[in-house]
PDB file of C-alpha atoms in Angstrom:
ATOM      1  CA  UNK A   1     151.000 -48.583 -23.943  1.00  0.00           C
ATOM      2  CA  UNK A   2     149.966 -51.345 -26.975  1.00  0.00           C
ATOM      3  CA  UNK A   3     154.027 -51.225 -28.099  1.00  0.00           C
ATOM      4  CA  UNK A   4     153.539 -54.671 -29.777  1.00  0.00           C
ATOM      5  CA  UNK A   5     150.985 -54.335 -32.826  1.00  0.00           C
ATOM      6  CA  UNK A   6     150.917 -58.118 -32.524  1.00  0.00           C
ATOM      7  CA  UNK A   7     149.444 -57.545 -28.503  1.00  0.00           C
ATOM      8  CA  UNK A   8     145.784 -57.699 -29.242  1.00  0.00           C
ATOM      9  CA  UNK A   9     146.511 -61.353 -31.247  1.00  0.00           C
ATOM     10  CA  UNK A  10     148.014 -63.026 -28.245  1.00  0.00           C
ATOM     11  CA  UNK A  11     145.648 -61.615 -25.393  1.00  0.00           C
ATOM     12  CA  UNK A  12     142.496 -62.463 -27.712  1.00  0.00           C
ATOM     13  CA  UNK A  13     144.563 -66.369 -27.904  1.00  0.00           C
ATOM     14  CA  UNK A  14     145.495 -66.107 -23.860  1.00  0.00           C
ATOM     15  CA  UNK A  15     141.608 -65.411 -23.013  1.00  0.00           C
ATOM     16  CA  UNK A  16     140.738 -68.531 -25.336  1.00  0.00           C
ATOM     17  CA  UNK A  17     143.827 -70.813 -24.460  1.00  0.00           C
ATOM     18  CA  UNK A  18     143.664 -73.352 -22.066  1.00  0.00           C
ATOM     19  CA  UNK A  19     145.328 -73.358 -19.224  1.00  0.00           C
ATOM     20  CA  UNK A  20     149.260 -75.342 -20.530  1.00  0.00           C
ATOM     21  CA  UNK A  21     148.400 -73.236 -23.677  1.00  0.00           C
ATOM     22  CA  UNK A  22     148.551 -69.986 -21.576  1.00  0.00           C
ATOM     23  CA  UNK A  23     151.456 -70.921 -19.556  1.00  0.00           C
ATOM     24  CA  UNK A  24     153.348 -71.518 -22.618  1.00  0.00           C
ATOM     25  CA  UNK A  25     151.881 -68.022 -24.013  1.00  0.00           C
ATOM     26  CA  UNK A  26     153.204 -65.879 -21.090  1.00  0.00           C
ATOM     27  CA  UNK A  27     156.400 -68.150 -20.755  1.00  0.00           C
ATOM     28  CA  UNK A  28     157.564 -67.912 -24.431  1.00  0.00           C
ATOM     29  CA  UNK A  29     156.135 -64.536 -25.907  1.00  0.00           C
ATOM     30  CA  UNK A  30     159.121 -61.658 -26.115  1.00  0.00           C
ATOM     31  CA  UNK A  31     158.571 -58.287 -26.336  1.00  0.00           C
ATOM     32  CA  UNK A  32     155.516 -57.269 -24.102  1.00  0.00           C
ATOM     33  CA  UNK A  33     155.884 -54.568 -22.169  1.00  0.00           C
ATOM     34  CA  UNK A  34     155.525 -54.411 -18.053  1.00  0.00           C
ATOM     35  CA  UNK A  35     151.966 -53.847 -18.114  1.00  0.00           C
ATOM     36  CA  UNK A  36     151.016 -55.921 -21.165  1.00  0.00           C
ATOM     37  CA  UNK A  37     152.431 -58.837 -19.264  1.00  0.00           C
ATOM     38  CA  UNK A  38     150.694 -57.608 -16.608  1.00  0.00           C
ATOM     39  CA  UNK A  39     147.054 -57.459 -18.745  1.00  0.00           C
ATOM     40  CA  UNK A  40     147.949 -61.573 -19.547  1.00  0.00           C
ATOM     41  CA  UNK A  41     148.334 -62.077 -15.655  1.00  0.00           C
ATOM     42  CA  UNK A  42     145.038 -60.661 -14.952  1.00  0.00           C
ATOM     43  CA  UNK A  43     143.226 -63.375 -16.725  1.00  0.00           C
ATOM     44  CA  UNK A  44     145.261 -66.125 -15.722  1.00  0.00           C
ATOM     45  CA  UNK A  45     143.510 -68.491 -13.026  1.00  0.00           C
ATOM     46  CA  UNK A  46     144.446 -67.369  -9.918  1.00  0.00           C
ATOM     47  CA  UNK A  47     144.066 -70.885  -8.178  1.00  0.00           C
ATOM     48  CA  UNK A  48     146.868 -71.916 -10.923  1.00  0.00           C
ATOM     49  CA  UNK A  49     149.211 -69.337 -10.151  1.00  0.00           C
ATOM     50  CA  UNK A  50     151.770 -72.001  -8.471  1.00  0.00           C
ATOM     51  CA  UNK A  51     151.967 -73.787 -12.269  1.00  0.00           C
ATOM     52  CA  UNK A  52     152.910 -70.823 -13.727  1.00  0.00           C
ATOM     53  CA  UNK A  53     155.616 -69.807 -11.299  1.00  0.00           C
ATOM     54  CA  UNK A  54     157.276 -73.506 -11.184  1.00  0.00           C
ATOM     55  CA  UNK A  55     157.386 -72.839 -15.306  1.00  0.00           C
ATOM     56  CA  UNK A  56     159.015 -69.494 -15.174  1.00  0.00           C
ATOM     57  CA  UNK A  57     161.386 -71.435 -12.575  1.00  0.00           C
TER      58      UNK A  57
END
């Protein structure tokens, strides 16, 4: 699943990221596969779910 050697490096910065540095993690980062960018999701704030969907916009 871990196609990215590089994954482990930017979860371990999403889970310590704030929460403009994690929209700009899962916005800008290339590569990850389905379920990787799934992994990010899961520890994203739910309550700020709306931010990250008007930045994918």
């Amino acid at each position: 699943m871990d196609n990215n050697p590089n994954f482990e490096e930017i979860k371990n910065r999403f889970k310590t990221a704030g929460l403009d540095e994690k929209i700009k993690i899962y916005t800008t980062t290339r590569g990850l596969s389905v379920e990787q960018f799934k992994e990010l999701l899961r520890m994203f704030p739910i309550q700020h779910l709306d931010k990250l969907e008007r930045a994918m916009a």
